[in-house]
Amino acid sequence: PQASSCTNPTLVSVLGRYDNDAGSIQRLDDLPHGSTFRLTSGRVFRHKQRLRTWHLCEEVGTRKRFRVRGSSRVELVSGEEHA
């Protein structure tokens, strides 16, 4: 297959339970609407709307909107950290 890595969201979710680095890392699907999170790349976003398997998110610094896959590993950010 051309790009088969992480194409099955259910499989990614089940396998993610066995990761050793669980800590504060979560999946975007698990966060509430309107929450602020950081991707593993370090960019900070605010969750706007769910689009089935993707989520519409707004980057905090630039206010640009991006689609982020719901199975993405993110870290919840408190209000003071991204201000």
Short mmCIF file of C-alpha atoms in Angstrom, two decimals:
data_model
loop_
_atom_site.label_atom_id
_atom_site.label_comp_id
_atom_site.label_asym_id
_atom_site.label_seq_id
_atom_site.Cartn_x
_atom_site.Cartn_y
_atom_site.Cartn_z
CA PRO A 1 0.00 0.00 0.00
CA GLN A 2 1.05 3.53 -0.67
CA ALA A 3 0.55 4.93 2.84
CA SER A 4 -0.76 2.35 5.28
CA SER A 5 0.80 3.71 8.48
CA CYS A 6 -1.85 4.79 11.01
CA THR A 7 -4.76 4.53 8.56
CA ASN A 8 -6.91 2.46 10.92
CA PRO A 9 -7.90 4.76 13.84
CA THR A 10 -9.26 1.88 15.94
CA LEU A 11 -6.01 -0.06 15.66
CA VAL A 12 -3.94 3.02 16.50
CA SER A 13 -6.11 3.63 19.58
CA VAL A 14 -5.79 0.07 20.87
CA LEU A 15 -2.03 -0.09 20.28
CA GLY A 16 -1.59 3.33 21.93
CA ARG A 17 -2.73 1.88 25.24
CA TYR A 18 0.52 -0.06 25.43
CA ASP A 19 2.85 2.91 24.92
CA ASN A 20 5.32 3.51 27.75
CA ASP A 21 5.29 7.31 27.43
CA ALA A 22 1.59 7.72 28.32
CA GLY A 23 1.98 10.48 30.99
CA SER A 24 0.37 13.71 29.79
CA ILE A 25 0.18 12.59 26.14
CA GLN A 26 -3.39 11.96 24.91
CA ARG A 27 -5.20 11.57 21.61
CA LEU A 28 -6.98 14.59 20.14
CA ASP A 29 -10.24 12.57 20.04
CA ASP A 30 -10.13 12.41 23.86
CA LEU A 31 -9.91 16.18 24.45
CA PRO A 32 -13.01 18.34 25.02
CA HIS A 33 -14.15 20.92 22.48
CA GLY A 34 -12.40 24.29 22.91
CA SER A 35 -9.36 22.88 24.70
CA THR A 36 -5.83 24.04 23.92
CA PHE A 37 -3.19 21.45 23.10
CA ARG A 38 0.37 21.06 21.84
CA LEU A 39 1.35 18.67 19.06
CA THR A 40 4.56 16.65 19.31
CA SER A 41 6.07 19.21 16.89
CA GLY A 42 5.63 21.90 19.57
CA ARG A 43 2.92 23.92 17.80
CA VAL A 44 -0.01 25.02 20.00
CA PHE A 45 -3.62 24.77 18.76
CA ARG A 46 -7.16 25.32 20.01
CA HIS A 47 -9.76 22.67 19.15
CA LYS A 48 -12.64 24.20 17.18
CA GLN A 49 -14.79 21.51 15.58
CA ARG A 50 -14.86 17.78 14.91
CA LEU A 51 -15.01 16.70 11.25
CA ARG A 52 -15.58 12.93 11.59
CA THR A 53 -12.02 11.51 11.84
CA TRP A 54 -10.35 14.93 11.54
CA HIS A 55 -10.65 18.01 13.75
CA LEU A 56 -10.64 21.65 12.71
CA CYS A 57 -8.10 23.44 14.91
CA GLU A 58 -6.76 26.98 15.10
CA GLU A 59 -3.09 27.66 15.74
CA VAL A 60 -2.83 29.94 18.77
CA GLY A 61 -0.01 32.18 17.51
CA THR A 62 -1.16 32.74 13.92
CA ARG A 63 -4.93 32.05 14.10
CA LYS A 64 -4.56 29.89 10.95
CA ARG A 65 -6.91 26.92 10.75
CA PHE A 66 -5.68 23.38 10.18
CA ARG A 67 -7.21 19.92 9.98
CA VAL A 68 -5.61 17.57 12.50
CA ARG A 69 -6.25 13.83 12.59
CA GLY A 70 -8.18 12.74 15.69
CA SER A 71 -5.69 9.97 16.44
CA SER A 72 -2.84 12.51 16.75
CA ARG A 73 -0.91 12.41 20.01
CA VAL A 74 -1.24 15.73 21.82
CA GLU A 75 -0.47 17.29 25.19
CA LEU A 76 -3.13 19.36 26.95
CA VAL A 77 -1.92 22.92 27.63
CA SER A 78 -3.10 25.06 30.53
CA GLY A 79 -4.24 28.66 30.01
CA GLU A 80 -1.05 30.29 31.33
CA GLU A 81 1.38 28.26 29.21
CA HIS A 82 0.27 29.53 25.79
CA ALA A 83 -0.59 33.15 26.63
#
